[in-house]
XYZ file of C-alpha atoms in Angstrom:
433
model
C 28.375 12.459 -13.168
C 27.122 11.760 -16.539
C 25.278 8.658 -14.747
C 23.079 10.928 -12.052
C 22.489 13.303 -14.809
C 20.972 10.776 -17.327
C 19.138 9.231 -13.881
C 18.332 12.587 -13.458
C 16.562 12.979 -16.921
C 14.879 9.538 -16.735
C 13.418 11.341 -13.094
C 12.003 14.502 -14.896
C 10.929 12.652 -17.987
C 8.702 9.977 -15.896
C 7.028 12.658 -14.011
C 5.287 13.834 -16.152
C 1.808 11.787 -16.470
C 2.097 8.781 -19.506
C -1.020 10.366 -20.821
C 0.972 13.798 -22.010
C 3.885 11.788 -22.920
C 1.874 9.894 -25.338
C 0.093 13.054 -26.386
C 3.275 14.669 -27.163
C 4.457 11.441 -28.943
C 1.167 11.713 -31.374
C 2.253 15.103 -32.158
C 5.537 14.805 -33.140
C 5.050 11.201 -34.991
C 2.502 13.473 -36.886
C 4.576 16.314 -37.599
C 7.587 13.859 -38.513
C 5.312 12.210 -41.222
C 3.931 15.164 -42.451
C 7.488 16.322 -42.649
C 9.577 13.354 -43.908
C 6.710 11.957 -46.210
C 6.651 8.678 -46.944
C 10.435 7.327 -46.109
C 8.651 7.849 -42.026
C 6.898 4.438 -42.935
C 9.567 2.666 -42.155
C 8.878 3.521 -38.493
C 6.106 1.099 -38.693
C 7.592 -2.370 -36.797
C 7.864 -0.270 -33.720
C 5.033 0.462 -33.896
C 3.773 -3.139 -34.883
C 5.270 -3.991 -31.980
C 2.985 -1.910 -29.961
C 0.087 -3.093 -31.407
C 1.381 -6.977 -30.660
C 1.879 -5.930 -26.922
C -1.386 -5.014 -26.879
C -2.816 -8.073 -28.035
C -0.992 -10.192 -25.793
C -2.635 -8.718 -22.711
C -6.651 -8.875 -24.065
C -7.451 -11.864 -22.753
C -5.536 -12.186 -18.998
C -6.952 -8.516 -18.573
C -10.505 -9.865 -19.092
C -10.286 -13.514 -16.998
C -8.235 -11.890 -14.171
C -10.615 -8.502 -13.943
C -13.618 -9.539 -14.270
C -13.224 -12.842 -11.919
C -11.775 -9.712 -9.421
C -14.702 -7.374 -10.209
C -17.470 -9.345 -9.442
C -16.919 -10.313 -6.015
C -18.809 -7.143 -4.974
C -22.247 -8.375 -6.893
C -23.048 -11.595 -4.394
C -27.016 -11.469 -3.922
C -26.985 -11.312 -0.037
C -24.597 -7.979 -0.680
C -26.597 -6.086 -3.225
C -30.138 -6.331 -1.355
C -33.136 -4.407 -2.817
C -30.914 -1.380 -3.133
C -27.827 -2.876 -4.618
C -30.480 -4.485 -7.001
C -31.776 -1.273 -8.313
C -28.572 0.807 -8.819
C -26.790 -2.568 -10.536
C -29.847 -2.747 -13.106
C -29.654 1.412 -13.664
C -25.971 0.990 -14.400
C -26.702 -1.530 -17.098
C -29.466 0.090 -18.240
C -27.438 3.426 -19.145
C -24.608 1.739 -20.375
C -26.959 0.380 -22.706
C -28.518 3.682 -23.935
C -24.809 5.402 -23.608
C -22.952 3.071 -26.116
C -25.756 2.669 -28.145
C -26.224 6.593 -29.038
C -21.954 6.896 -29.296
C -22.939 4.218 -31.980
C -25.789 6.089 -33.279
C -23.744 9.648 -33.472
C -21.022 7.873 -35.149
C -23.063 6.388 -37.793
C -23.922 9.644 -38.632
C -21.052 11.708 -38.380
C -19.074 8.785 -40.210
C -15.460 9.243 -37.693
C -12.544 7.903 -40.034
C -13.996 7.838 -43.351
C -11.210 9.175 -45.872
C -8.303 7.716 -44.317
C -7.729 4.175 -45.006
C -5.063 2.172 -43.753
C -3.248 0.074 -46.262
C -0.997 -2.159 -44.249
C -4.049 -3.107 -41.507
C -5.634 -6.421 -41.621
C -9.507 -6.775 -41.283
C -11.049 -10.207 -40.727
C -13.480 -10.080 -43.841
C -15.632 -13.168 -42.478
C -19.146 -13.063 -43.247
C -20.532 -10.607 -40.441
C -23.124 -12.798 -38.335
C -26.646 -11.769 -37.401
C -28.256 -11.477 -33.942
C -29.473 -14.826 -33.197
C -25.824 -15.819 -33.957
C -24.459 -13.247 -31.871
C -26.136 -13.950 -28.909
C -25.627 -17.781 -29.229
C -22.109 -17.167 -29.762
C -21.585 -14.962 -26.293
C -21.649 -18.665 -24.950
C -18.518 -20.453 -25.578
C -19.108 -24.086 -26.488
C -15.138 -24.490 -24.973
C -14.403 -21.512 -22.630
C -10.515 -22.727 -23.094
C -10.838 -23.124 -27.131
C -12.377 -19.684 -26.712
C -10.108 -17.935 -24.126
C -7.081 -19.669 -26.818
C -8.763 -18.519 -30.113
C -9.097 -14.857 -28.563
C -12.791 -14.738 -28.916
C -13.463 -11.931 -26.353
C -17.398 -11.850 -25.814
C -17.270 -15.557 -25.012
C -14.628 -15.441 -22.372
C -16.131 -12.786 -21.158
C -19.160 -14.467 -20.734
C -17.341 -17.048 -19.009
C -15.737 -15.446 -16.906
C -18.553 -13.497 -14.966
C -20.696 -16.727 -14.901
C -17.880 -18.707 -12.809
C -17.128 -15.389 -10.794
C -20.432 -15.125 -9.848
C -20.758 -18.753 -9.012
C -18.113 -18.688 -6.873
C -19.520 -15.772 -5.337
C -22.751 -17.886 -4.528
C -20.901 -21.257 -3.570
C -18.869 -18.715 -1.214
C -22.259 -16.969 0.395
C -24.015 -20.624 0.613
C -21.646 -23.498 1.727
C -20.832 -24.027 5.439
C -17.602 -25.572 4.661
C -14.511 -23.577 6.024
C -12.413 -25.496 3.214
C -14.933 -24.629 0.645
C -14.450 -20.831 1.833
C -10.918 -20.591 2.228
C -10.632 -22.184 -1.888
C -12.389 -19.551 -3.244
C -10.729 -16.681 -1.131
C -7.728 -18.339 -2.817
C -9.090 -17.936 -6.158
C -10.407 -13.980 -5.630
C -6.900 -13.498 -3.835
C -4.964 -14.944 -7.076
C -7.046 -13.159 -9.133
C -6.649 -9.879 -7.605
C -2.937 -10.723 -7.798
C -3.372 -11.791 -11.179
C -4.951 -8.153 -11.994
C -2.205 -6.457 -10.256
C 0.133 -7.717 -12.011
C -1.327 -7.449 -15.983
C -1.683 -3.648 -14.230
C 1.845 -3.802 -14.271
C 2.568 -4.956 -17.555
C -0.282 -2.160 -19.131
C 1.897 0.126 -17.499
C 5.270 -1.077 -19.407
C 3.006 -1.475 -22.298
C 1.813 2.221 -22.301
C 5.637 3.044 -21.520
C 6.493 1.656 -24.919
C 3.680 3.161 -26.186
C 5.241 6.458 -26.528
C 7.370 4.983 -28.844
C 4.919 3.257 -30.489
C 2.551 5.821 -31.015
C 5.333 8.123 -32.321
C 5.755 5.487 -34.839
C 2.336 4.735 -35.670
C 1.656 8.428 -35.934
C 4.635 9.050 -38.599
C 3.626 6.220 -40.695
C 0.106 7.080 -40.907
C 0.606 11.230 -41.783
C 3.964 9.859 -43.859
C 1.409 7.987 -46.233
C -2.080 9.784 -45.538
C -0.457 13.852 -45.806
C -2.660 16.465 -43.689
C -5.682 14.387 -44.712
C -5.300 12.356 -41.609
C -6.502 15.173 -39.455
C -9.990 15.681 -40.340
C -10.951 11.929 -38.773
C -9.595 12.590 -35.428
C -11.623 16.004 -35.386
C -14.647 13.832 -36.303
C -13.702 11.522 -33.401
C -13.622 13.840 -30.908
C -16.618 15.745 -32.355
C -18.731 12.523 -32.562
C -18.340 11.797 -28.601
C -18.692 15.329 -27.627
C -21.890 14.897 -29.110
C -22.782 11.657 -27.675
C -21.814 12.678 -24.118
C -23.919 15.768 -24.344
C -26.970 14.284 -25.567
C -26.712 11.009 -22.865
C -26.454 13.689 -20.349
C -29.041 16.064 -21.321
C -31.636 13.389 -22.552
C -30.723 10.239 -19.873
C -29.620 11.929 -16.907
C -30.994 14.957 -16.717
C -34.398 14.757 -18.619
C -35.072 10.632 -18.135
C -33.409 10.501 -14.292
C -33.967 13.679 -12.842
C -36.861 15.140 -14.278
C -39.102 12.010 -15.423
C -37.758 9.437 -12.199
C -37.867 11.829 -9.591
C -39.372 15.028 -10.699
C -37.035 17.550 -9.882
C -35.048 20.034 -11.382
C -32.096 19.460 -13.803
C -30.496 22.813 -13.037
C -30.872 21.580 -9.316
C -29.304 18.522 -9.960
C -26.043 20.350 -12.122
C -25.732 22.335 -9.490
C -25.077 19.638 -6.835
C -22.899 17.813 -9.149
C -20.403 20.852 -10.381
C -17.512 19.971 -8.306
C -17.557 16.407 -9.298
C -17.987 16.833 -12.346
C -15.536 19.486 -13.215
C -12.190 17.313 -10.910
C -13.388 14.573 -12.818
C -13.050 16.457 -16.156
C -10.252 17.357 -14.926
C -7.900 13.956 -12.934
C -9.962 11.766 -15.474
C -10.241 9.178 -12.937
C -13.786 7.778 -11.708
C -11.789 6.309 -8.486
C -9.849 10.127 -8.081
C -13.144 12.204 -7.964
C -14.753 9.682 -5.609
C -14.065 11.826 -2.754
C -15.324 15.005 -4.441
C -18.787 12.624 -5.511
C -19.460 11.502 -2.197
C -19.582 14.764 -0.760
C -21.417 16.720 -3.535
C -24.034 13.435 -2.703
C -24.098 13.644 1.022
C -23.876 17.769 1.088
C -25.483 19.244 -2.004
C -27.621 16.685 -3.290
C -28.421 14.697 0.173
C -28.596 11.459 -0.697
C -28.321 8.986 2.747
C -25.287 7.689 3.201
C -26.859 4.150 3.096
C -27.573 4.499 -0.623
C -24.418 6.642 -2.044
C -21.925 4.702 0.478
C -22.335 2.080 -1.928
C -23.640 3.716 -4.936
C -20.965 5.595 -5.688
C -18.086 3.365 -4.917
C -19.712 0.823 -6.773
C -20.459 2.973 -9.689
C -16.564 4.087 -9.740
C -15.818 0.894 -10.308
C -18.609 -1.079 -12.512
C -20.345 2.536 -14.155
C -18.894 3.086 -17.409
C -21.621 5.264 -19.772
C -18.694 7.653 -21.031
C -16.397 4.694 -21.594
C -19.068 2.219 -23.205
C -20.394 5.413 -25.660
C -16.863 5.783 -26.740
C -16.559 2.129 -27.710
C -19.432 2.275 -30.219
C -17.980 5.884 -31.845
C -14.380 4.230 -31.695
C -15.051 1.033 -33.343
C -16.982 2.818 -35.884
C -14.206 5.271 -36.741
C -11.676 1.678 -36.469
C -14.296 -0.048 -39.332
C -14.109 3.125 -41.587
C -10.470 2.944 -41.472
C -10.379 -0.227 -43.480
C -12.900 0.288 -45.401
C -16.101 -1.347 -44.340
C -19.843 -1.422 -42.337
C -20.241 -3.182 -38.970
C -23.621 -4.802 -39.465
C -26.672 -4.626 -36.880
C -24.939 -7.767 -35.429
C -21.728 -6.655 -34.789
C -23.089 -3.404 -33.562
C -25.055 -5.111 -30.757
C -21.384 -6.990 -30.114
C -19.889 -3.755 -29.281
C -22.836 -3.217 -26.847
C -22.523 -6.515 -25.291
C -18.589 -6.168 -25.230
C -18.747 -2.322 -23.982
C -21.410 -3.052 -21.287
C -20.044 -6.888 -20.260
C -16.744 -5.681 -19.611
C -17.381 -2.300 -17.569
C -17.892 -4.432 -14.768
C -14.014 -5.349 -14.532
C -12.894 -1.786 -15.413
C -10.577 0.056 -13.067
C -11.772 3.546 -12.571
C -8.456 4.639 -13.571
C -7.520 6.948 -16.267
C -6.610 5.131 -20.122
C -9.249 2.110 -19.048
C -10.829 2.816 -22.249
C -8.174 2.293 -24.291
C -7.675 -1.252 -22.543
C -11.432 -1.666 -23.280
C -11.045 -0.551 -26.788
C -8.499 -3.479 -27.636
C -11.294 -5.983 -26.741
C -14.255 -4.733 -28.463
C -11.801 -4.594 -31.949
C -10.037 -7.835 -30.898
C -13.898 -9.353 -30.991
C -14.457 -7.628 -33.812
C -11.418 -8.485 -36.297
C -11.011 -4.910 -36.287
C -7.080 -3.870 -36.399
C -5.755 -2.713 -33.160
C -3.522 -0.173 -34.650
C -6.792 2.231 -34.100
C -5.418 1.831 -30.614
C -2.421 3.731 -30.926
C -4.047 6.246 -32.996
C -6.680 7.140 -30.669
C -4.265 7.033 -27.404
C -2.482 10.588 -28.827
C -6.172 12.305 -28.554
C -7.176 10.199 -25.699
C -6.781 12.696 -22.594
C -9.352 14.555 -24.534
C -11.785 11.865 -24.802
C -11.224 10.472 -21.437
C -12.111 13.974 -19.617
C -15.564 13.378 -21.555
C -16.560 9.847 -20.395
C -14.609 10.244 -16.429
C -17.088 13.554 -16.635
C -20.151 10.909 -17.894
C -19.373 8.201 -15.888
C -19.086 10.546 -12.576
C -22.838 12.077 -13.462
C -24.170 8.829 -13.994
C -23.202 7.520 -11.167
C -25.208 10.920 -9.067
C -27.984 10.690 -10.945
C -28.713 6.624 -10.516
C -27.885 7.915 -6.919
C -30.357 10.525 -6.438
C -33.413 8.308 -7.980
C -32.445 4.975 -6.113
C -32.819 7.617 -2.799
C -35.710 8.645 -4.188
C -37.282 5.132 -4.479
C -36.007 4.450 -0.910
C -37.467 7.512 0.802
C -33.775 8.584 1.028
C -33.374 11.491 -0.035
C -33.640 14.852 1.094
C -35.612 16.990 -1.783
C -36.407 19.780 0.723
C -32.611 20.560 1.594
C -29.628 21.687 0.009
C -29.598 22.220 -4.250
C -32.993 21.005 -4.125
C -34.159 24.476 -2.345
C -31.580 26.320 -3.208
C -29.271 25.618 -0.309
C -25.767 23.869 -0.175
C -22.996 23.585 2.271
C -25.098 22.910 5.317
C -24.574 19.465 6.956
C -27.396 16.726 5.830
C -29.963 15.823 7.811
C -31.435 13.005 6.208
C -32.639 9.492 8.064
């Protein structure tokens, strides 16, 4: 009996979503250190431990992703259109992390709590010309070994993409069949890191709890006024990318029509994905706002948007400049111009290998401080406000995505701009060629 009932337990306690669980354990680790005081430090190895888990999966997570994720960006496959929505999606992740850096340098997330214990890599910070020599690794192995993420992810997409080219150009069956072996190894490869994220994030409720406790058992009440700022600082962000690159740049500058129009036709999506927090979950939801409301051809958001789900991370990427900004004032120092274009590089680089699931950014997060020497306990910290912050960016990412959409149609005579939102009408079935 007492077995089915503690079965029964383990049943109702892994129902609910990991996300809440690790919520709840950021609330209670606080409360206990607020509590308790400073004997709650103690609870720090497990949380240490948390912090080495996460380390230990940076670098498979990058080779076996991003060797995955670019399979879908072979020339003869993108075409003129594939061309144009690729290049949008890097432009805006451009702008998008480089405004969540901007915001944060203002609003200064993290400054008054300092953490003691955390190491910081105090190396002289490098400037740009050494930044962009170093994205290529002079030994991809050495690098891949040393943990030095920008270079093996540098790597990485450079023999993906070969093999995506030796794959589209040799007539050899052998040849073929090789490389299928390598994409199919790879995607196994992925699965399985997926795997161990999850029992990583299943410890991390402990973890968290810890981390949480040790942090209010040495900072007091103090500690909550720089996860306010955090989640003040992207709000910000994500409303000005939207506002300013989507709706006034995209919509309004590219193809000339209405932003209120354009909201309109993306409500749906944009609310579910505010809502599951999952670029891959609202994909449904996207296609049909795109084909229905905003009535886009199916030729341009059948592979838009899927694409997009996948490789479009604007909310994700601005949340990687604000975080590692809020992770440098918590030990006490300035990232320099250099290191701030790293985070861009890093943040934009990386999106391409990004499951469109929710917590990606927190995977994401541990590379951008692992490049940086920046202490991956920020990690744990942010993962207990982190269903806040991912609602923003899956609700960034998903508008992105309808909005490179709608102008690539536009530049390809497909769309429909006298139909549906666009003249006030939605519902009806679309009738554009």
């Amino acid at each position: 009996m007492s077995t089915n009932t503690s079965q029964s337990a383990w049943n109702r306690y892994r129902s609910i979503p990991i996300v809440y669980r690790i919520g709840a354990a950021f609330v209670l680790g606080s409360l206990v250190g607020l509590i308790v005081g400073e004997p709650a430090t103690r609870l720090q190895p497990l949380g240490d431990l948390f912090i080495r888990l996460l380390s230990m999966i940076v670098i498979p997570i990058v080779v076996f992703t991003l060797i995955m994720g670019v399979r879908e960006l072979a020339p003869s496959t993108l075409g003129k259109v594939g061309g144009q929505v690729v290049a949008l999606y890097a432009i805006t992740s451009i702008i998008a992390v480089s405004i969540g850096l901007a915001i944060a340098n203002l609003i200064d997330p993290g400054a008054g709590l300092t953490l003691t214990e955390a190491e910081f890599d105090t190396a002289e910070a490098p400037n740009i010309v050494e930044v962009f020599l170093g994205i290529v690794p002079e030994n991809p192995i050495g690098a891949m070994a040393a943990g030095e993420v920008l270079p093996t992810i540098f790597f990485a997409l450079v023999f993906g993409l070969a093999l995506t080219i030796i794959r589209e150009e040799s007539h050899d069956e052998t040849v073929h069949n090789g490389i299928d072996s390598i994409f199919n190894i790879m995607e196994a490869g992925a699965e399985a890191l997926f795997k161990i994220v999850w029992g990583v994030m299943e410890y991390g409720v402990i973890g968290v709890f810890a981390l949480m406790a040790s942090v209010f058992g040495q900072a007091g009440a103090d500690a909550l006024v720089p996860f306010a700022l955090l989640i003040v600082a992207l709000a910000i962000a994500v409303t000005i990318h939207i506002a300013v690159v989507y709706l006034g740049g995209i919509i309004m500058l590219l193809t000339h029509q209405s932003p209120i129009a354009f909201l309109a036709g993306s409500k749906e999506a944009m609310i579910t994905a505010l809502s599951i927090r999952s670029s891959s979950g609202t994909l449904p939801v996207t296609m049909s706002n795109a084909d229905e409301n905003l009535r886009i051809n199916e030729g341009v958001y059948g592979f838009s948007l899927p694409l997009g789900a996948t490789i479009n991370m604007d909310g994700t990427a601005m949340y990687q400049g604000v975080a590692a900004i809020f992770a440098a004032n918590l030990v006490g120092v300035s990232l320099s111009i250099g290191e701030q274009i790293t985070v861009v590089a890093i943040a934009v680089l990386a999106s391409i290998g990004s499951a469109g699931v929710p917590g990606t950014g927190l995977i994401m997060l541990t590379l951008v401080l692992t490049q940086l020497g920046l202490p991956l306990e920020v990690v744990g910290f942010v993962a207990g406000v982190d269903p806040i912050l991912d609602r923003m960016r899956t609700m960034t990412n998903i508008t992105g995505d309808l909005a490179v959409a709608t102008v690539v149609g536009h530049w390809n005579g497909a769309v429909d701009f006298g139909a549906g939102v666009w003249n006030g009408t939605v519902g009806e079935a679309a009738t554009s060629d």
